[in-house]
Coordinates of C-alpha atoms and ligand atoms in Angstrom, one line a residue:
T1 CA -45.9 5.4 0.7
T2 CA -46.1 2.0 3.0
S3 CA -47.0 0.4 0.0
V4 CA -44.3 1.8 -2.5
M5 CA -41.6 1.2 0.1
H6 CA -42.5 -2.2 0.0
T7 CA -42.3 -2.7 -3.7
V8 CA -39.7 -0.8 -4.2
L9 CA -36.9 -1.2 -1.3
V10 CA -37.3 -5.0 -0.8
P11 CA -36.8 -6.4 -4.2
V12 CA -33.8 -4.5 -4.6
K13 CA -32.3 -5.7 -1.7
Q14 CA -33.4 -9.1 -2.3
D15 CA -31.7 -8.6 -6.2
Q16 CA -28.0 -7.6 -4.2
Q17 CA -28.4 -10.8 -2.1
E18 CA -29.4 -12.9 -5.0
I19 CA -26.2 -11.8 -7.2
F20 CA -24.5 -11.6 -3.7
L21 CA -25.2 -15.4 -3.6
Q22 CA -24.6 -16.0 -7.5
D23 CA -21.6 -14.4 -7.2
V24 CA -20.6 -16.6 -4.3
I25 CA -21.3 -19.7 -6.0
R26 CA -19.7 -18.8 -9.1
G27 CA -16.4 -18.2 -7.4
L28 CA -16.9 -21.7 -5.3
S29 CA -17.8 -23.7 -7.7
A30 CA -14.3 -22.5 -10.1
K31 CA -11.3 -24.5 -10.3
N32 CA -9.2 -22.2 -8.8
K33 CA -11.4 -20.7 -5.8
Y34 CA -12.0 -17.2 -5.3
L35 CA -14.5 -14.3 -3.7
D36 CA -14.7 -10.8 -5.0
S37 CA -13.2 -8.4 -2.3
K38 CA -16.4 -5.8 -3.2
Y39 CA -17.9 -7.8 -0.7
F40 CA -15.9 -7.1 2.3
Y41 CA -17.2 -4.4 3.3
D42 CA -20.5 -5.2 5.3
A43 CA -21.1 -2.8 8.3
E44 CA -18.7 -5.3 10.3
G45 CA -15.9 -5.0 7.0
D46 CA -16.2 -1.3 7.4
R47 CA -15.7 -1.4 11.0
L48 CA -12.8 -3.8 10.7
F49 CA -11.1 -1.8 7.3
Q50 CA -11.3 1.4 10.0
E51 CA -9.2 -0.5 12.2
I52 CA -6.6 -1.8 9.5
M53 CA -6.1 1.8 8.7
R54 CA -5.0 2.2 12.4
C55 CA -2.3 -0.6 12.2
H56 CA 1.5 0.9 12.3
E57 CA 2.2 -1.5 9.5
Y58 CA -0.8 -0.1 7.2
Y59 CA 0.9 2.8 5.2
P60 CA -1.5 3.6 2.2
T61 CA -3.9 6.1 4.6
N62 CA -1.0 7.6 6.3
C63 CA 1.1 8.5 3.0
E64 CA -1.9 10.0 1.1
M65 CA -3.5 11.8 4.4
E66 CA -0.1 13.8 4.3
I67 CA 0.0 14.4 0.7
L68 CA -3.3 16.4 0.7
Q69 CA -2.3 18.0 4.1
E70 CA 1.0 19.2 2.8
Q71 CA 0.2 19.7 -0.9
S72 CA -3.2 21.2 -1.3
A73 CA -2.5 24.1 -1.9
A74 CA -0.4 23.2 -5.1
I75 CA -3.4 20.8 -6.1
S76 CA -5.8 23.7 -5.5
Q77 CA -3.1 25.5 -7.4
T78 CA -2.7 22.8 -10.4
I79 CA -6.4 22.4 -10.6
L80 CA -6.8 26.4 -11.9
S81 CA -3.9 26.1 -13.7
Y82 CA -6.3 24.0 -16.1
T83 CA -9.8 25.3 -15.3
N84 CA -11.7 28.3 -14.4
R85 CA -15.2 26.9 -14.1
F86 CA -15.4 23.3 -12.1
D87 CA -17.2 21.4 -9.7
V88 CA -15.5 18.7 -7.3
V89 CA -17.1 15.3 -7.5
E90 CA -15.2 12.3 -5.4
L91 CA -15.8 9.1 -6.1
G92 CA -16.1 6.6 -2.1
A93 CA -15.9 9.7 -0.3
G94 CA -16.1 8.0 2.8
D95 CA -15.4 10.4 5.7
A96 CA -13.8 12.8 3.8
T97 CA -11.0 13.2 6.3
K98 CA -8.5 13.8 3.4
S99 CA -10.7 15.9 0.7
I100 CA -11.5 18.5 3.3
H101 CA -7.9 19.9 3.2
L102 CA -8.4 20.2 -0.8
L103 CA -11.8 21.2 -0.4
R104 CA -10.2 24.2 1.9
E105 CA -7.8 25.5 -0.3
L106 CA -9.9 25.2 -3.0
L107 CA -12.5 27.6 -1.2
N108 CA -9.7 30.2 0.1
T109 CA -9.2 30.4 -3.8
G110 CA -12.6 32.2 -4.2
K111 CA -13.6 30.2 -6.5
D112 CA -17.7 29.3 -6.7
F113 CA -17.8 25.4 -6.8
T114 CA -20.2 23.0 -5.5
Y115 CA -18.6 19.3 -3.9
Y116 CA -20.4 16.2 -5.0
P117 CA -19.7 13.2 -2.9
V118 CA -20.3 10.3 -4.3
D119 CA -20.8 7.0 -2.4
I120 CA -22.6 3.6 -2.4
S121 CA -24.1 3.9 1.2
G122 CA -26.4 6.1 1.9
N123 CA -25.3 6.9 5.5
V124 CA -22.1 8.3 4.6
I125 CA -23.6 10.7 2.2
T126 CA -26.6 11.8 5.1
Q127 CA -23.4 12.1 7.5
L128 CA -21.3 14.5 5.3
E129 CA -24.5 16.7 4.3
Q130 CA -24.9 17.3 8.0
S131 CA -21.3 17.2 9.0
L132 CA -19.3 19.4 6.1
P133 CA -21.2 22.5 6.9
S134 CA -19.8 22.8 10.4
Q135 CA -16.1 22.3 9.3
L136 CA -16.5 24.5 5.9
P137 CA -19.3 26.8 6.2
A138 CA -19.2 28.4 2.8
L139 CA -19.0 24.6 0.8
K140 CA -22.0 23.6 -1.2
V141 CA -22.7 20.4 -1.2
H142 CA -25.0 17.6 -3.3
G143 CA -24.4 14.0 -2.0
L144 CA -25.1 11.5 -4.8
H145 CA -25.9 8.2 -3.6
G146 CA -25.3 5.3 -5.8
E147 CA -23.0 3.6 -8.5
Y148 CA -19.8 5.7 -9.4
F149 CA -20.6 5.6 -13.2
D150 CA -24.3 6.2 -12.8
M151 CA -23.9 9.2 -10.2
L152 CA -21.1 10.5 -12.6
Q153 CA -24.0 10.8 -14.9
E154 CA -25.7 12.9 -12.4
A155 CA -23.5 14.9 -11.5
N156 CA -23.0 15.8 -15.8
V157 CA -26.3 16.3 -15.7
L158 CA -27.0 18.8 -12.6
S159 CA -23.1 20.7 -13.5
D160 CA -21.9 22.8 -16.8
K161 CA -18.7 23.0 -15.2
N162 CA -15.6 21.2 -15.7
K163 CA -15.4 18.3 -13.5
V164 CA -12.9 17.6 -11.5
V165 CA -13.2 14.3 -9.9
L166 CA -11.1 12.7 -6.7
C167 CA -10.4 9.2 -6.8
M168 CA -8.4 8.5 -4.0
G169 CA -8.1 6.0 -1.0
G170 CA -6.0 3.9 -3.8
N171 CA -9.0 1.8 -4.7
I172 CA -7.8 1.3 -8.0
G173 CA -5.1 -1.1 -7.0
N174 CA -8.3 -3.7 -6.1
F175 CA -8.5 -4.3 -9.7
T176 CA -6.3 -6.0 -11.4
P177 CA -4.3 -4.0 -14.2
V178 CA -6.6 -4.9 -16.9
E179 CA -9.7 -3.9 -15.1
A180 CA -7.9 -0.9 -13.8
R181 CA -7.5 0.3 -17.4
K182 CA -11.6 -0.8 -18.0
F183 CA -12.1 1.3 -15.3
A184 CA -10.4 4.1 -16.3
R185 CA -11.4 4.3 -19.6
Q186 CA -14.8 4.0 -18.2
L187 CA -14.0 7.1 -16.6
R188 CA -12.9 8.8 -19.5
N189 CA -16.0 8.1 -21.2
Y190 CA -18.5 9.8 -18.7
L191 CA -15.7 13.3 -18.9
Q192 CA -15.5 16.0 -21.1
P193 CA -12.0 17.5 -22.5
G194 CA -11.1 20.1 -20.0
D195 CA -12.1 17.5 -17.0
L196 CA -9.6 16.5 -14.1
V197 CA -8.9 13.5 -12.7
M198 CA -6.8 13.4 -9.2
I199 CA -6.5 9.5 -8.6
G200 CA -4.2 8.0 -5.7
F201 CA -1.7 4.9 -6.5
D202 CA 0.0 2.6 -3.8
L203 CA 3.6 2.9 -5.5
K204 CA 6.2 -0.3 -5.0
K205 CA 8.7 0.0 -2.4
H206 CA 10.2 -2.6 -0.2
P207 CA 8.5 -5.7 -0.5
Q208 CA 8.5 -6.4 3.0
I209 CA 7.1 -2.7 3.5
I210 CA 4.3 -4.2 1.7
L211 CA 4.0 -7.8 2.8
D212 CA 3.7 -6.3 6.3
A213 CA 0.9 -4.0 5.6
Y214 CA -1.3 -6.8 4.5
N215 CA -0.4 -9.2 7.3
D216 CA -0.4 -7.0 10.3
S217 CA 1.1 -9.2 13.9
A218 CA -2.6 -7.4 15.4
G219 CA -4.2 -10.1 12.6
I220 CA -6.7 -7.3 11.6
T221 CA -6.2 -8.4 8.2
K222 CA -6.6 -11.8 8.7
D223 CA -9.8 -11.5 10.5
F224 CA -11.2 -8.9 7.7
N225 CA -10.6 -11.6 5.1
L226 CA -12.5 -14.4 7.1
N227 CA -15.1 -11.6 7.9
L228 CA -16.2 -12.5 4.5
L229 CA -16.6 -15.9 5.3
K230 CA -18.8 -15.0 8.1
R231 CA -21.3 -12.6 6.1
I232 CA -21.6 -15.4 3.6
N233 CA -22.6 -17.6 6.3
R234 CA -24.5 -14.6 8.4
E235 CA -26.7 -13.8 4.9
L236 CA -26.4 -16.4 2.6
G237 CA -26.9 -19.3 5.4
G238 CA -23.3 -20.6 4.9
N239 CA -21.5 -22.7 7.8
F240 CA -18.1 -21.7 6.7
D241 CA -15.7 -23.0 9.8
I242 CA -13.6 -20.3 10.4
T243 CA -11.3 -22.0 12.4
K244 CA -10.1 -23.7 9.7
F245 CA -9.1 -21.3 7.2
D246 CA -5.9 -20.1 7.2
H247 CA -5.0 -16.1 6.0
Y248 CA -2.0 -16.3 3.3
P249 CA -0.8 -13.1 2.4
T250 CA 1.5 -12.7 -0.9
Y251 CA 3.6 -9.6 -2.6
D252 CA 5.2 -10.3 -5.9
P253 CA 7.6 -6.9 -6.9
G254 CA 8.1 -8.1 -10.1
T255 CA 4.4 -7.6 -11.4
G256 CA 3.4 -5.2 -8.2
A257 CA 1.1 -7.6 -7.2
C258 CA 0.3 -8.3 -3.7
K259 CA -2.8 -10.7 -3.2
S260 CA -4.6 -12.1 -0.4
Y261 CA -5.7 -16.3 0.3
L262 CA -7.3 -18.1 2.6
V263 CA -6.1 -21.6 3.1
S264 CA -8.1 -24.7 3.7
L265 CA -6.5 -26.0 7.0
E266 CA -7.9 -29.4 6.3
E267 CA -9.7 -31.1 3.8
Q268 CA -13.8 -29.6 4.4
D269 CA -17.0 -29.5 2.9
V270 CA -19.1 -26.0 3.5
T271 CA -22.5 -25.8 2.2
V272 CA -23.9 -22.1 1.1
G273 CA -27.7 -21.6 -0.6
G274 CA -27.9 -25.4 -0.5
Q275 CA -24.8 -26.4 -2.5
T276 CA -21.8 -28.4 -1.4
F277 CA -18.4 -27.1 -2.0
H278 CA -15.7 -29.6 -0.9
F279 CA -12.1 -28.1 -0.1
G280 CA -9.1 -30.7 -0.1
L281 CA -5.8 -30.0 2.2
H282 CA -4.4 -26.9 1.5
E283 CA -6.5 -25.5 -1.1
Y284 CA -7.0 -22.2 -1.6
I285 CA -9.7 -19.7 -1.6
Y286 CA -8.1 -16.1 -3.8
M287 CA -9.8 -13.3 -2.1
E288 CA -7.9 -9.6 -3.1
I289 CA -5.8 -8.3 -5.2
S290 CA -3.9 -4.7 -4.0
Q291 CA -2.0 -4.2 -7.0
K292 CA 1.3 -1.7 -6.6
Y293 CA 2.0 0.2 -9.3
D294 CA 5.4 2.2 -10.5
L295 CA 4.9 5.5 -12.5
E296 CA 5.8 4.0 -15.8
A297 CA 2.4 1.6 -15.0
T298 CA 0.4 4.5 -14.3
E299 CA 1.4 6.5 -17.1
Q300 CA 0.8 3.8 -19.4
L301 CA -2.7 3.1 -17.3
A302 CA -3.1 7.0 -18.2
V303 CA -2.2 7.6 -22.1
Q304 CA -4.2 3.5 -22.7
S305 CA -7.1 5.5 -21.4
G306 CA -7.4 8.7 -22.9
F307 CA -5.9 10.6 -20.2
E308 CA -2.5 13.1 -19.8
T309 CA -0.8 13.7 -17.0
V310 CA 0.1 17.0 -15.8
A311 CA 1.1 16.2 -12.3
N312 CA 2.2 13.9 -10.0
F313 CA 2.0 14.8 -5.8
F314 CA 3.9 12.2 -3.6
D315 CA 4.4 11.4 -0.2
N316 CA 7.9 12.6 1.4
R317 CA 8.9 9.0 1.9
K318 CA 7.8 8.3 -2.2
W319 CA 5.5 5.5 -0.9
F320 CA 2.1 6.9 -2.4
A321 CA 0.9 9.1 -5.3
D322 CA -1.8 11.3 -6.1
N323 CA -2.0 12.0 -10.0
M324 CA -3.5 14.6 -11.7
W325 CA -5.1 13.4 -15.2
L326 CA -6.0 15.7 -18.1
C327 CA -9.1 15.0 -20.5
Ligands
LIG1 C1 -9.5 -0.4 0.3 N1 -8.3 -0.9 -0.5 C2 -7.1 0.1 -1.3 C3 -7.2 -1.6 0.5 C4 -6.1 -2.3 0.3 O1 -5.1 -1.7 0.9 O2 -6.0 -2.9 -1.5 C5 -8.0 -3.0 1.1 C6 -7.5 -3.8 1.9 N2 -7.2 -4.8 2.1 C7 -6.0 -5.4 3.4 N3 -6.4 -4.6 3.9 C8 -6.7 -3.0 3.3

């Protein structure tokens, strides 16, 4: 087995690093420099995101938690009014602290179902399979470790029941509206008529509240952005001097686009993977979009991707929505 580990696992890791390097080089070579926010989440990025979720300015996590804590009975009833035979698939399950409320309600209805948590992190899946039985002893858990759509395919092989797909955390916000439509259409393609999707959206609200959430006073979001430069230094042999970059978040209440940039504080050269990139004074790197929606926009997204909205669940301030879509 040692030789199999060597020949299978090592090249995969090398491939991922190679793709990471290519993506970084492409982004830093562009006229308008950018980096892909999916690379924020190394171990340190995961830790910083946990910290962001504890910042008092960062409201989305608490809003969605409130929805799941307060309305899981109603969500469960909605699910049961559309399907009698289902399994639950959660894309990006994390530690399942939100979904556990819904899973408990679904168990209370006496329905026999399996929970398939999907996560790109094998660690997350192992921990869930260990921790969930003590919290919900009656729950059947089958973890799926891999890319969302590959694992949805896997769930379709393992289960012939309707799928209830949970897509929480407002992660769709980290896509542009065009990318979000592509994602939602792809999701629809992996599902069958009668399947349900519960998907979270951060909603438009007072622009200052949104801007503050991405500009916390403790500077954690700044560190979260700068950590990607540090990661490039660590993993790709870069030489970013992070003291020479400033965090600049913006929010446009018209389009709902909340975007983060890092701004070069001086003219400088940075080397990554043997290539040198020139930064002019105040030149920026576009780091992340966190798109905010109104219900008109989520409705449009649902319709354009082949879903019908059957219910919307909100926190009491209507700052966040979990929408139930039917295929
Ligand atoms: C994971 N995602 C939904 C977060 C967001 O709000 O866009 C990531 C984040 N970026 C800065 N703060 C939080």
